[in-house]
Each structure stands twice: as structure tokens, then as C-alpha cells.
């Protein structure tokens, strides 16, 4: 646009080492560390049109909020965690389902959608860096992990 400009939008949280993805007019901010270094599985959602924030259901796992990876795959938000699980957020953003499992436990990696798969790219583990790409199939029908919150 001719008159395009950046606009500042206040966010209701402070976290680092998080991941973000865009889906259907919303930006999803997942995981990260707070100012005290505590890991979170929180999901904050920004509706781009209205500029309003809401919260989605926290993604599954324990202590896996440090530097997960996320993407949009076939119209759904998908997150890959340090435990190796691959999870999909439902359309209402109030529950997760397990849709895959990585053969490696990674953090600080990237995730790329590719047909019926997601590609896990690079990253690190307690054993060192990863240089290979892993293709993880994404199940059409997932296993429910969290119950929906109203």
C-alpha cells in the first residue's frame, strides 16, 4: 500500500524464546520463558483486524515451552515440542490433539509444512546440534490431549 506504516500493538505478556505463526487472520504466540526464566506453554492470540488479544489452551507437555517450533498446516496451528510431540490446536483454540511424534527431541528448530507432513529443520538437543531434516507425518485424525475449555 502507498501509505503503509508500522503500528505498535501493546501485548499483555513478556516472554522470550517463543514461537509464532499466523493462521486465518490471527497471530499465535506459543510458549517461551518469562522474565524469571520460567518455561510456559501459554498461547496468546492476536486478532489482527481488531487488535485484540485472547488466550488459547496451553499446549501439552511439562517444561517444554522453551523454544518450541510452530507453523500452520492445512489451516491449523501445529506446534513441535522438546519432548518430540507434534500437536494441533482445534478450530476454537481451546484444545489440543496429538497428531505426530518426532524421532528426535529438538528445541530451537524450525518447522515447515509439506503436504501431509511437517519438516523439522535443524535445532539443538542436550546432545548437540541437529543438521538433518526430519519429515513427520501429520495425522488427519488426532488423539485428544486436552479437554476443551469454555
PDB file of C-alpha atoms in Angstrom:
ATOM      1  CA  UNK A   1       0.000   0.000   0.000  1.00  0.00           C
ATOM      2  CA  UNK A   2       1.160   3.514  -0.723  1.00  0.00           C
ATOM      3  CA  UNK A   3       0.618   4.773   2.795  1.00  0.00           C
ATOM      4  CA  UNK A   4       1.624   1.613   4.667  1.00  0.00           C
ATOM      5  CA  UNK A   5       3.118   2.168   8.094  1.00  0.00           C
ATOM      6  CA  UNK A   6       4.075   0.198  11.164  1.00  0.00           C
ATOM      7  CA  UNK A   7       1.747   0.349  14.140  1.00  0.00           C
ATOM      8  CA  UNK A   8       2.642  -0.565  17.691  1.00  0.00           C
ATOM      9  CA  UNK A   9       0.252  -3.018  19.395  1.00  0.00           C
ATOM     10  CA  UNK A  10       0.627  -3.480  23.144  1.00  0.00           C
ATOM     11  CA  UNK A  11       0.990  -7.094  24.201  1.00  0.00           C
ATOM     12  CA  UNK A  12      -0.323  -8.445  27.524  1.00  0.00           C
ATOM     13  CA  UNK A  13       2.749 -10.588  28.263  1.00  0.00           C
ATOM     14  CA  UNK A  14       6.540 -10.582  28.350  1.00  0.00           C
ATOM     15  CA  UNK A  15       8.224 -13.740  27.114  1.00  0.00           C
ATOM     16  CA  UNK A  16      11.256 -14.709  25.069  1.00  0.00           C
ATOM     17  CA  UNK A  17      12.378 -17.949  23.385  1.00  0.00           C
ATOM     18  CA  UNK A  18       8.874 -18.391  21.993  1.00  0.00           C
ATOM     19  CA  UNK A  19       7.442 -19.260  18.600  1.00  0.00           C
ATOM     20  CA  UNK A  20       4.772 -17.594  16.485  1.00  0.00           C
ATOM     21  CA  UNK A  21       2.631 -18.453  13.489  1.00  0.00           C
ATOM     22  CA  UNK A  22      -0.177 -16.843  11.505  1.00  0.00           C
ATOM     23  CA  UNK A  23      -3.485 -18.545  10.720  1.00  0.00           C
ATOM     24  CA  UNK A  24      -6.813 -17.204   9.473  1.00  0.00           C
ATOM     25  CA  UNK A  25      -6.344 -13.550  10.445  1.00  0.00           C
ATOM     26  CA  UNK A  26      -4.698 -14.272  13.798  1.00  0.00           C
ATOM     27  CA  UNK A  27      -1.147 -14.384  15.107  1.00  0.00           C
ATOM     28  CA  UNK A  28      -0.478 -17.170  17.609  1.00  0.00           C
ATOM     29  CA  UNK A  29       2.325 -16.665  20.156  1.00  0.00           C
ATOM     30  CA  UNK A  30       3.250 -20.002  21.748  1.00  0.00           C
ATOM     31  CA  UNK A  31       5.449 -20.886  24.713  1.00  0.00           C
ATOM     32  CA  UNK A  32       8.578 -19.123  25.814  1.00  0.00           C
ATOM     33  CA  UNK A  33      10.286 -18.060  29.007  1.00  0.00           C
ATOM     34  CA  UNK A  34       9.082 -15.301  31.302  1.00  0.00           C
ATOM     35  CA  UNK A  35      11.331 -12.659  32.896  1.00  0.00           C
ATOM     36  CA  UNK A  36      12.335 -15.101  35.634  1.00  0.00           C
ATOM     37  CA  UNK A  37      13.303 -17.812  33.140  1.00  0.00           C
ATOM     38  CA  UNK A  38      10.224 -19.962  33.838  1.00  0.00           C
ATOM     39  CA  UNK A  39       9.025 -22.044  30.876  1.00  0.00           C
ATOM     40  CA  UNK A  40       5.417 -21.584  29.735  1.00  0.00           C
ATOM     41  CA  UNK A  41       3.115 -23.476  27.388  1.00  0.00           C
ATOM     42  CA  UNK A  42       0.864 -20.416  27.087  1.00  0.00           C
ATOM     43  CA  UNK A  43      -0.844 -19.474  23.843  1.00  0.00           C
ATOM     44  CA  UNK A  44      -1.676 -15.806  23.256  1.00  0.00           C
ATOM     45  CA  UNK A  45      -3.686 -14.927  20.147  1.00  0.00           C
ATOM     46  CA  UNK A  46      -3.798 -11.552  18.409  1.00  0.00           C
ATOM     47  CA  UNK A  47      -6.756 -10.886  16.119  1.00  0.00           C
ATOM     48  CA  UNK A  48      -5.058  -8.742  13.501  1.00  0.00           C
ATOM     49  CA  UNK A  49      -8.213  -6.936  12.334  1.00  0.00           C
ATOM     50  CA  UNK A  50      -9.392  -5.862  15.794  1.00  0.00           C
ATOM     51  CA  UNK A  51      -6.001  -5.625  17.539  1.00  0.00           C
ATOM     52  CA  UNK A  52      -7.454  -7.577  20.489  1.00  0.00           C
ATOM     53  CA  UNK A  53      -5.673 -10.335  22.394  1.00  0.00           C
ATOM     54  CA  UNK A  54      -7.160 -13.566  23.731  1.00  0.00           C
ATOM     55  CA  UNK A  55      -5.754 -16.759  25.211  1.00  0.00           C
ATOM     56  CA  UNK A  56      -5.890 -20.230  23.743  1.00  0.00           C
ATOM     57  CA  UNK A  57      -5.445 -23.513  25.573  1.00  0.00           C
ATOM     58  CA  UNK A  58      -1.879 -24.121  26.769  1.00  0.00           C
ATOM     59  CA  UNK A  59      -0.085 -26.713  24.677  1.00  0.00           C
ATOM     60  CA  UNK A  60       0.691 -30.122  26.268  1.00  0.00           C
ATOM     61  CA  UNK A  61       3.882 -31.175  27.969  1.00  0.00           C
ATOM     62  CA  UNK A  62       5.882 -30.327  31.027  1.00  0.00           C
ATOM     63  CA  UNK A  63       8.648 -27.753  30.812  1.00  0.00           C
ATOM     64  CA  UNK A  64       8.573 -27.806  27.005  1.00  0.00           C
ATOM     65  CA  UNK A  65       7.783 -24.139  26.430  1.00  0.00           C
ATOM     66  CA  UNK A  66      11.404 -23.148  25.805  1.00  0.00           C
ATOM     67  CA  UNK A  67      11.894 -22.506  22.103  1.00  0.00           C
ATOM     68  CA  UNK A  68       9.287 -24.789  20.514  1.00  0.00           C
ATOM     69  CA  UNK A  69       8.522 -24.520  16.795  1.00  0.00           C
ATOM     70  CA  UNK A  70       5.180 -23.752  15.157  1.00  0.00           C
ATOM     71  CA  UNK A  71       3.595 -23.499  11.745  1.00  0.00           C
ATOM     72  CA  UNK A  72       0.233 -23.550  10.031  1.00  0.00           C
ATOM     73  CA  UNK A  73      -0.531 -26.890   8.382  1.00  0.00           C
ATOM     74  CA  UNK A  74      -3.701 -27.341   6.318  1.00  0.00           C
ATOM     75  CA  UNK A  75      -5.444 -24.457   8.108  1.00  0.00           C
ATOM     76  CA  UNK A  76      -4.482 -25.425  11.676  1.00  0.00           C
ATOM     77  CA  UNK A  77      -1.813 -24.267  14.122  1.00  0.00           C
ATOM     78  CA  UNK A  78       0.741 -27.026  14.786  1.00  0.00           C
ATOM     79  CA  UNK A  79       3.496 -26.984  17.421  1.00  0.00           C
ATOM     80  CA  UNK A  80       6.553 -29.226  17.859  1.00  0.00           C
ATOM     81  CA  UNK A  81       7.942 -29.506  21.387  1.00  0.00           C
ATOM     82  CA  UNK A  82      11.169 -30.587  23.061  1.00  0.00           C
ATOM     83  CA  UNK A  83       9.511 -33.879  24.085  1.00  0.00           C
ATOM     84  CA  UNK A  84       9.121 -34.798  20.397  1.00  0.00           C
ATOM     85  CA  UNK A  85       5.344 -34.476  20.266  1.00  0.00           C
ATOM     86  CA  UNK A  86       3.546 -32.782  17.402  1.00  0.00           C
ATOM     87  CA  UNK A  87       0.257 -31.127  18.437  1.00  0.00           C
ATOM     88  CA  UNK A  88      -2.571 -29.403  16.559  1.00  0.00           C
ATOM     89  CA  UNK A  89      -4.809 -26.692  18.041  1.00  0.00           C
ATOM     90  CA  UNK A  90      -8.519 -27.154  17.323  1.00  0.00           C
ATOM     91  CA  UNK A  91     -10.525 -24.560  15.387  1.00  0.00           C
ATOM     92  CA  UNK A  92     -11.879 -22.935  18.589  1.00  0.00           C
ATOM     93  CA  UNK A  93      -8.315 -22.630  20.024  1.00  0.00           C
ATOM     94  CA  UNK A  94      -9.472 -24.312  23.231  1.00  0.00           C
ATOM     95  CA  UNK A  95      -7.991 -27.844  22.990  1.00  0.00           C
ATOM     96  CA  UNK A  96      -5.024 -29.699  21.527  1.00  0.00           C
ATOM     97  CA  UNK A  97      -4.663 -33.093  19.903  1.00  0.00           C
ATOM     98  CA  UNK A  98      -1.557 -35.145  19.267  1.00  0.00           C
ATOM     99  CA  UNK A  99      -1.040 -35.589  15.537  1.00  0.00           C
ATOM    100  CA  UNK A 100       2.507 -36.918  15.301  1.00  0.00           C
ATOM    101  CA  UNK A 101       5.741 -37.856  17.011  1.00  0.00           C
ATOM    102  CA  UNK A 102       9.273 -36.922  16.073  1.00  0.00           C
ATOM    103  CA  UNK A 103      12.091 -39.441  16.265  1.00  0.00           C
ATOM    104  CA  UNK A 104      14.252 -36.682  17.756  1.00  0.00           C
ATOM    105  CA  UNK A 105      13.787 -34.350  20.701  1.00  0.00           C
ATOM    106  CA  UNK A 106      14.597 -30.843  19.450  1.00  0.00           C
ATOM    107  CA  UNK A 107      14.419 -27.244  20.547  1.00  0.00           C
ATOM    108  CA  UNK A 108      15.355 -24.018  18.744  1.00  0.00           C
ATOM    109  CA  UNK A 109      14.323 -25.625  15.448  1.00  0.00           C
ATOM    110  CA  UNK A 110      12.081 -24.637  12.578  1.00  0.00           C
ATOM    111  CA  UNK A 111       9.019 -26.423  11.259  1.00  0.00           C
ATOM    112  CA  UNK A 112       7.822 -26.254   7.652  1.00  0.00           C
ATOM    113  CA  UNK A 113       4.543 -27.678   6.307  1.00  0.00           C
ATOM    114  CA  UNK A 114       4.873 -30.004   3.316  1.00  0.00           C
ATOM    115  CA  UNK A 115       1.796 -31.862   2.012  1.00  0.00           C
ATOM    116  CA  UNK A 116       0.793 -34.442   4.692  1.00  0.00           C
ATOM    117  CA  UNK A 117       3.999 -33.851   6.654  1.00  0.00           C
ATOM    118  CA  UNK A 118       5.845 -31.212   8.577  1.00  0.00           C
ATOM    119  CA  UNK A 119       9.587 -30.919   8.157  1.00  0.00           C
ATOM    120  CA  UNK A 120      11.633 -30.364  11.313  1.00  0.00           C
ATOM    121  CA  UNK A 121      14.714 -28.382  10.367  1.00  0.00           C
ATOM    122  CA  UNK A 122      17.877 -28.001  12.423  1.00  0.00           C
ATOM    123  CA  UNK A 123      17.732 -27.185  16.095  1.00  0.00           C
ATOM    124  CA  UNK A 124      19.517 -28.499  19.135  1.00  0.00           C
ATOM    125  CA  UNK A 125      19.202 -31.019  21.922  1.00  0.00           C
ATOM    126  CA  UNK A 126      21.077 -31.777  25.107  1.00  0.00           C
ATOM    127  CA  UNK A 127      23.379 -33.877  22.891  1.00  0.00           C
ATOM    128  CA  UNK A 128      24.237 -31.046  20.492  1.00  0.00           C
ATOM    129  CA  UNK A 129      23.021 -29.540  17.238  1.00  0.00           C
ATOM    130  CA  UNK A 130      20.913 -31.216  14.528  1.00  0.00           C
ATOM    131  CA  UNK A 131      21.893 -30.766  10.902  1.00  0.00           C
ATOM    132  CA  UNK A 132      19.347 -33.113   9.328  1.00  0.00           C
ATOM    133  CA  UNK A 133      15.761 -32.558   8.282  1.00  0.00           C
ATOM    134  CA  UNK A 134      13.114 -34.946   9.618  1.00  0.00           C
ATOM    135  CA  UNK A 135       9.754 -35.474   7.872  1.00  0.00           C
ATOM    136  CA  UNK A 136       6.984 -36.173  10.406  1.00  0.00           C
ATOM    137  CA  UNK A 137       3.597 -37.337   9.076  1.00  0.00           C
ATOM    138  CA  UNK A 138       0.635 -35.325  10.402  1.00  0.00           C
ATOM    139  CA  UNK A 139      -2.401 -37.466  11.295  1.00  0.00           C
ATOM    140  CA  UNK A 140      -5.713 -36.334   9.831  1.00  0.00           C
ATOM    141  CA  UNK A 141      -7.463 -37.558  12.987  1.00  0.00           C
ATOM    142  CA  UNK A 142      -5.532 -36.716  16.125  1.00  0.00           C
ATOM    143  CA  UNK A 143      -5.572 -38.097  19.642  1.00  0.00           C
ATOM    144  CA  UNK A 144      -7.245 -35.587  22.024  1.00  0.00           C
ATOM    145  CA  UNK A 145      -4.771 -34.356  24.646  1.00  0.00           C
ATOM    146  CA  UNK A 146      -6.503 -31.505  26.458  1.00  0.00           C
ATOM    147  CA  UNK A 147     -10.147 -31.065  27.180  1.00  0.00           C
ATOM    148  CA  UNK A 148     -11.823 -28.051  25.675  1.00  0.00           C
ATOM    149  CA  UNK A 149     -12.204 -25.044  27.943  1.00  0.00           C
ATOM    150  CA  UNK A 150     -15.363 -22.998  27.548  1.00  0.00           C
TER     151      UNK A 150
END
